[in-house]
JSON list of C-alpha atoms in Angstrom, two decimals:
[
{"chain": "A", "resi": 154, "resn": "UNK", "atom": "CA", "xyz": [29.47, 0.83, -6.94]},
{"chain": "A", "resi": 155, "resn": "UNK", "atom": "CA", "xyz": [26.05, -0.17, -8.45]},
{"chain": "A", "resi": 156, "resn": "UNK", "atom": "CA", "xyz": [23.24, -0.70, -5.94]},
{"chain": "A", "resi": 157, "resn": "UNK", "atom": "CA", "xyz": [19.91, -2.71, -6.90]},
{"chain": "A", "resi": 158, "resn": "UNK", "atom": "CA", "xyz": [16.79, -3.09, -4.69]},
{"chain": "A", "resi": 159, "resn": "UNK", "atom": "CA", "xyz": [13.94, -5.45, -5.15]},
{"chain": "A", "resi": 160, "resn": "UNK", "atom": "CA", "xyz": [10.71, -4.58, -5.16]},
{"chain": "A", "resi": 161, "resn": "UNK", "atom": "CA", "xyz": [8.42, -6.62, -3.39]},
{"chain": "A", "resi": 162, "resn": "UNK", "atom": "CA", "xyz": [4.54, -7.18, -3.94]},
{"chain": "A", "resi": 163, "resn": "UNK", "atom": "CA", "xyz": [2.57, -7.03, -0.55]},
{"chain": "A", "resi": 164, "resn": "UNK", "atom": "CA", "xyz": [-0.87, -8.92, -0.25]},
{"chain": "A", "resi": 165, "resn": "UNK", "atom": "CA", "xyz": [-3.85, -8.08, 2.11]},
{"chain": "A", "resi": 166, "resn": "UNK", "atom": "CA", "xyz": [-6.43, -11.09, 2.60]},
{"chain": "A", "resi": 167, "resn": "UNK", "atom": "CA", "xyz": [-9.43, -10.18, 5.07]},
{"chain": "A", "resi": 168, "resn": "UNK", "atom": "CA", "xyz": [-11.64, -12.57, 5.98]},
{"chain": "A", "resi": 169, "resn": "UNK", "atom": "CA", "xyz": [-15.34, -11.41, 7.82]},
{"chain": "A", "resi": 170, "resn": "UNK", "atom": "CA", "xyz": [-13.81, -8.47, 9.24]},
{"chain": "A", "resi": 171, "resn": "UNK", "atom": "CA", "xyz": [-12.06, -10.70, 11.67]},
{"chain": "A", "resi": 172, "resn": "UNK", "atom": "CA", "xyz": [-8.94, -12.04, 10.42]},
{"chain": "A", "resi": 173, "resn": "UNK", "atom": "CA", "xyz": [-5.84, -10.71, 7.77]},
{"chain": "A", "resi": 174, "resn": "UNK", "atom": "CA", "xyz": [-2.87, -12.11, 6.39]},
{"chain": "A", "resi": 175, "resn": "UNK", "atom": "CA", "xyz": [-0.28, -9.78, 5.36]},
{"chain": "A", "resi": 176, "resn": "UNK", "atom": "CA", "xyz": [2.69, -10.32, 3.33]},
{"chain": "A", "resi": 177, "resn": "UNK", "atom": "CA", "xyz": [5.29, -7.62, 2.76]},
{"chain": "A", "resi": 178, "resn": "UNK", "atom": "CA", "xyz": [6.00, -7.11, 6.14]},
{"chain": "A", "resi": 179, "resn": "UNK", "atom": "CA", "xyz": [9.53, -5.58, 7.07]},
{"chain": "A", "resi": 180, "resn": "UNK", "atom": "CA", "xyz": [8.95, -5.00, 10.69]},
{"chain": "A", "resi": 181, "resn": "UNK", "atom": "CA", "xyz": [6.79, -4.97, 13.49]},
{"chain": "A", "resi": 182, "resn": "UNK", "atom": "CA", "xyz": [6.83, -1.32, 14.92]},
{"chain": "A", "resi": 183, "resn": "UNK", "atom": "CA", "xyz": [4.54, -1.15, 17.37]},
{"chain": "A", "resi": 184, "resn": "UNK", "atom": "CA", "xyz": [1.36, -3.37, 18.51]},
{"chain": "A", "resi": 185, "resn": "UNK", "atom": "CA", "xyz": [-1.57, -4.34, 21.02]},
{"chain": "A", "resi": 186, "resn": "UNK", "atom": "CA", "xyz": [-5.18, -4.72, 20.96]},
{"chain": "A", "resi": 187, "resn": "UNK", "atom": "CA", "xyz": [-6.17, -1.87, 19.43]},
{"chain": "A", "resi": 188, "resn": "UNK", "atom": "CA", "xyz": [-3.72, -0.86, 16.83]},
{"chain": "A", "resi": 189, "resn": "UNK", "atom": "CA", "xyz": [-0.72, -2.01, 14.82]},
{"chain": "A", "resi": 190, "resn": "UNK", "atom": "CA", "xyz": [2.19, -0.65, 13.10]},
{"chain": "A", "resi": 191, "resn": "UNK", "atom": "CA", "xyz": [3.97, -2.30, 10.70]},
{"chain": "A", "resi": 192, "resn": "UNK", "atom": "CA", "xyz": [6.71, -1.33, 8.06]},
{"chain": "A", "resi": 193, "resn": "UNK", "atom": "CA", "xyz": [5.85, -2.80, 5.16]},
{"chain": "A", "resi": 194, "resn": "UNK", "atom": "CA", "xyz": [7.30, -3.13, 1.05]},
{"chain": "A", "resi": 195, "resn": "UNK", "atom": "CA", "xyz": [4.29, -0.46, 0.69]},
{"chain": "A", "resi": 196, "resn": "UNK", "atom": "CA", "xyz": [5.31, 2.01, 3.31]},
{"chain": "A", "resi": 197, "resn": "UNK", "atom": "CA", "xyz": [3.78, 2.33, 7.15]},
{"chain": "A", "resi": 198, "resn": "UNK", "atom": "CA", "xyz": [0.68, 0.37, 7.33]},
{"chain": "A", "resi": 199, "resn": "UNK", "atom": "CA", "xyz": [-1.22, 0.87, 10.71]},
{"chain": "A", "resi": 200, "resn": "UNK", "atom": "CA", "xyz": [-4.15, -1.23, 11.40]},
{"chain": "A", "resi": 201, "resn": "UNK", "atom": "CA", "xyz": [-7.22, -0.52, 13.75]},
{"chain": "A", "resi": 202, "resn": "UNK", "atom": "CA", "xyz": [-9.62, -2.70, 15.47]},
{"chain": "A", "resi": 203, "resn": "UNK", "atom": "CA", "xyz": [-11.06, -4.54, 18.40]},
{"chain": "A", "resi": 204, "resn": "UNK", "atom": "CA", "xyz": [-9.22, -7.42, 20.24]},
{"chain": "A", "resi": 205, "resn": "UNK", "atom": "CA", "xyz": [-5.85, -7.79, 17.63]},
{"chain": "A", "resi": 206, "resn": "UNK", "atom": "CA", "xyz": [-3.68, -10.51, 18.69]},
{"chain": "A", "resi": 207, "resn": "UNK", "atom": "CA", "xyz": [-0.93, -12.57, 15.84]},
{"chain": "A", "resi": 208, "resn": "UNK", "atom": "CA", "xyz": [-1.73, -15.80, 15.32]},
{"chain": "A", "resi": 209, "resn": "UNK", "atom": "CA", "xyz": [1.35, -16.27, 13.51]},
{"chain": "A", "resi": 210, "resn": "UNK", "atom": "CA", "xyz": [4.20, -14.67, 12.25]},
{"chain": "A", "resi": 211, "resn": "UNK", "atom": "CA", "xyz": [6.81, -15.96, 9.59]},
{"chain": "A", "resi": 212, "resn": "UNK", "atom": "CA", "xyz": [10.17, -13.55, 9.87]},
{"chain": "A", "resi": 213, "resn": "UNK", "atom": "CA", "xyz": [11.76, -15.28, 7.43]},
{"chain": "A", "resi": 214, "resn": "UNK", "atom": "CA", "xyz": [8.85, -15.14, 4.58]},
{"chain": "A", "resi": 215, "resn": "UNK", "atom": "CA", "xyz": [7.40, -11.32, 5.71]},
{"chain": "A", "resi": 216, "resn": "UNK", "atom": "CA", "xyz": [4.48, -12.55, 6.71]},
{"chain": "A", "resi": 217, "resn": "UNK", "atom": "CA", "xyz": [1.68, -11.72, 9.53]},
{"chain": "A", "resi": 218, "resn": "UNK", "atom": "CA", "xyz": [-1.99, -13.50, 10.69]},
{"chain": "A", "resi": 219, "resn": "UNK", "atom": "CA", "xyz": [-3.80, -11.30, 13.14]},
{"chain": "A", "resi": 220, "resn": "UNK", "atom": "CA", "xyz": [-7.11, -12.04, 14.34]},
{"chain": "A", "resi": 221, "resn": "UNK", "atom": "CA", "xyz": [-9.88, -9.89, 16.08]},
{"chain": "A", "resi": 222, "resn": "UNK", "atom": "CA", "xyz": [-12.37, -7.74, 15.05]},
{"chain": "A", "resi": 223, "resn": "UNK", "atom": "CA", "xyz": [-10.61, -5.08, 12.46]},
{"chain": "A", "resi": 224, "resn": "UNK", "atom": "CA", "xyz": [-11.76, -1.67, 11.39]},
{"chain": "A", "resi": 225, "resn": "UNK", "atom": "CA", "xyz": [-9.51, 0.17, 9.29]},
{"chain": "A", "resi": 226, "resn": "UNK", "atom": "CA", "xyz": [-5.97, 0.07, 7.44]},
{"chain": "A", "resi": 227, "resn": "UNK", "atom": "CA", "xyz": [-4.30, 2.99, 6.92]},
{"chain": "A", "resi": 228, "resn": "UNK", "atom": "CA", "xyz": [-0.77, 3.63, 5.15]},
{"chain": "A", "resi": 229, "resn": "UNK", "atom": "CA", "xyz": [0.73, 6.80, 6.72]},
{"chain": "A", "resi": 230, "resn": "UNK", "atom": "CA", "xyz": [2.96, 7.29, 4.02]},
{"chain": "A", "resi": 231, "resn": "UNK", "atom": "CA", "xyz": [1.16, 6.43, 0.79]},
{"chain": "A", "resi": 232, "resn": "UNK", "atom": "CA", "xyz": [2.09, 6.46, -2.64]},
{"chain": "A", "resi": 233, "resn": "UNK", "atom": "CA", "xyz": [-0.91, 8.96, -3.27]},
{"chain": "A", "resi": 234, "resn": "UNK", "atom": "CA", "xyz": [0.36, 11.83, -0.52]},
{"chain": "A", "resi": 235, "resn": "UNK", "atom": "CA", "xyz": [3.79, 11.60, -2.40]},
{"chain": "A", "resi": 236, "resn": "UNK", "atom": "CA", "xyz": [1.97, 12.01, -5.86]},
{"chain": "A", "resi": 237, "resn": "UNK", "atom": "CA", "xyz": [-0.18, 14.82, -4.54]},
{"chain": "A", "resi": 238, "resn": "UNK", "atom": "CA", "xyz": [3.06, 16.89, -3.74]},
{"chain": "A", "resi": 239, "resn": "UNK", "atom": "CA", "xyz": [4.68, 16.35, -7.54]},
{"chain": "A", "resi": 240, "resn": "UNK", "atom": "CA", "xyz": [5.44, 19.08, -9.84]},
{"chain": "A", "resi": 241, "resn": "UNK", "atom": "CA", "xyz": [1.58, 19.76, -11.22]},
{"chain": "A", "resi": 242, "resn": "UNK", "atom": "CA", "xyz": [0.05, 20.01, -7.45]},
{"chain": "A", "resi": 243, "resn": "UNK", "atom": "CA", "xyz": [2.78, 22.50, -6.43]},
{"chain": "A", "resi": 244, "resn": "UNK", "atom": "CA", "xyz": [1.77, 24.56, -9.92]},
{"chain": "A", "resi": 245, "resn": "UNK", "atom": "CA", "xyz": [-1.99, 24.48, -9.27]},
{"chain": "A", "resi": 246, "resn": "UNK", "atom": "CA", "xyz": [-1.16, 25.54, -5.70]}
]
């Protein structure tokens, strides 16, 4: 039995620090005015700020608006931590 996956592209617009459309988005994990988690095509994206509400959210397409004042994204479980613990990092240990 042959399994494929498709890879998806994921897109972060900001705009003045106050709003961001996402694209990518799997799931909503957790969320409220402070922080929220999302799985995304990229891995665990959590988002910081001030006063986060959605403005919209499209299930069918992936996508998420949020609005508020927003201070940091984060991905928990980048592609650069799993790089970092390849073959070469664990010989120059």
């Amino acid at each position: 039995m042959e399994e494929s996956f498709k890879i998806e592209n994921q897109n972060i617009t900001i705009s003045n620090r106050s709003s961001a459309c996402i694209s990518g988005i799997k799931k909503i994990l957790s969320f409220d005015e402070e922080e929220f988690n999302l799985d995304t095509t990229s891995g665990q994206l959590e988002i910081k700020g001030e006063g986060l509400e959605i403005i919209k959210l499209d299930i069918v397409e992936g996508t998420i608006n949020i609005k508020g004042i927003i201070n940091s994204f984060d991905y928990l479980d980048s592609i650069s931590d799993k790089k970092q613990n390849g073959m070469l990092s664990r010989l120059f240990k």
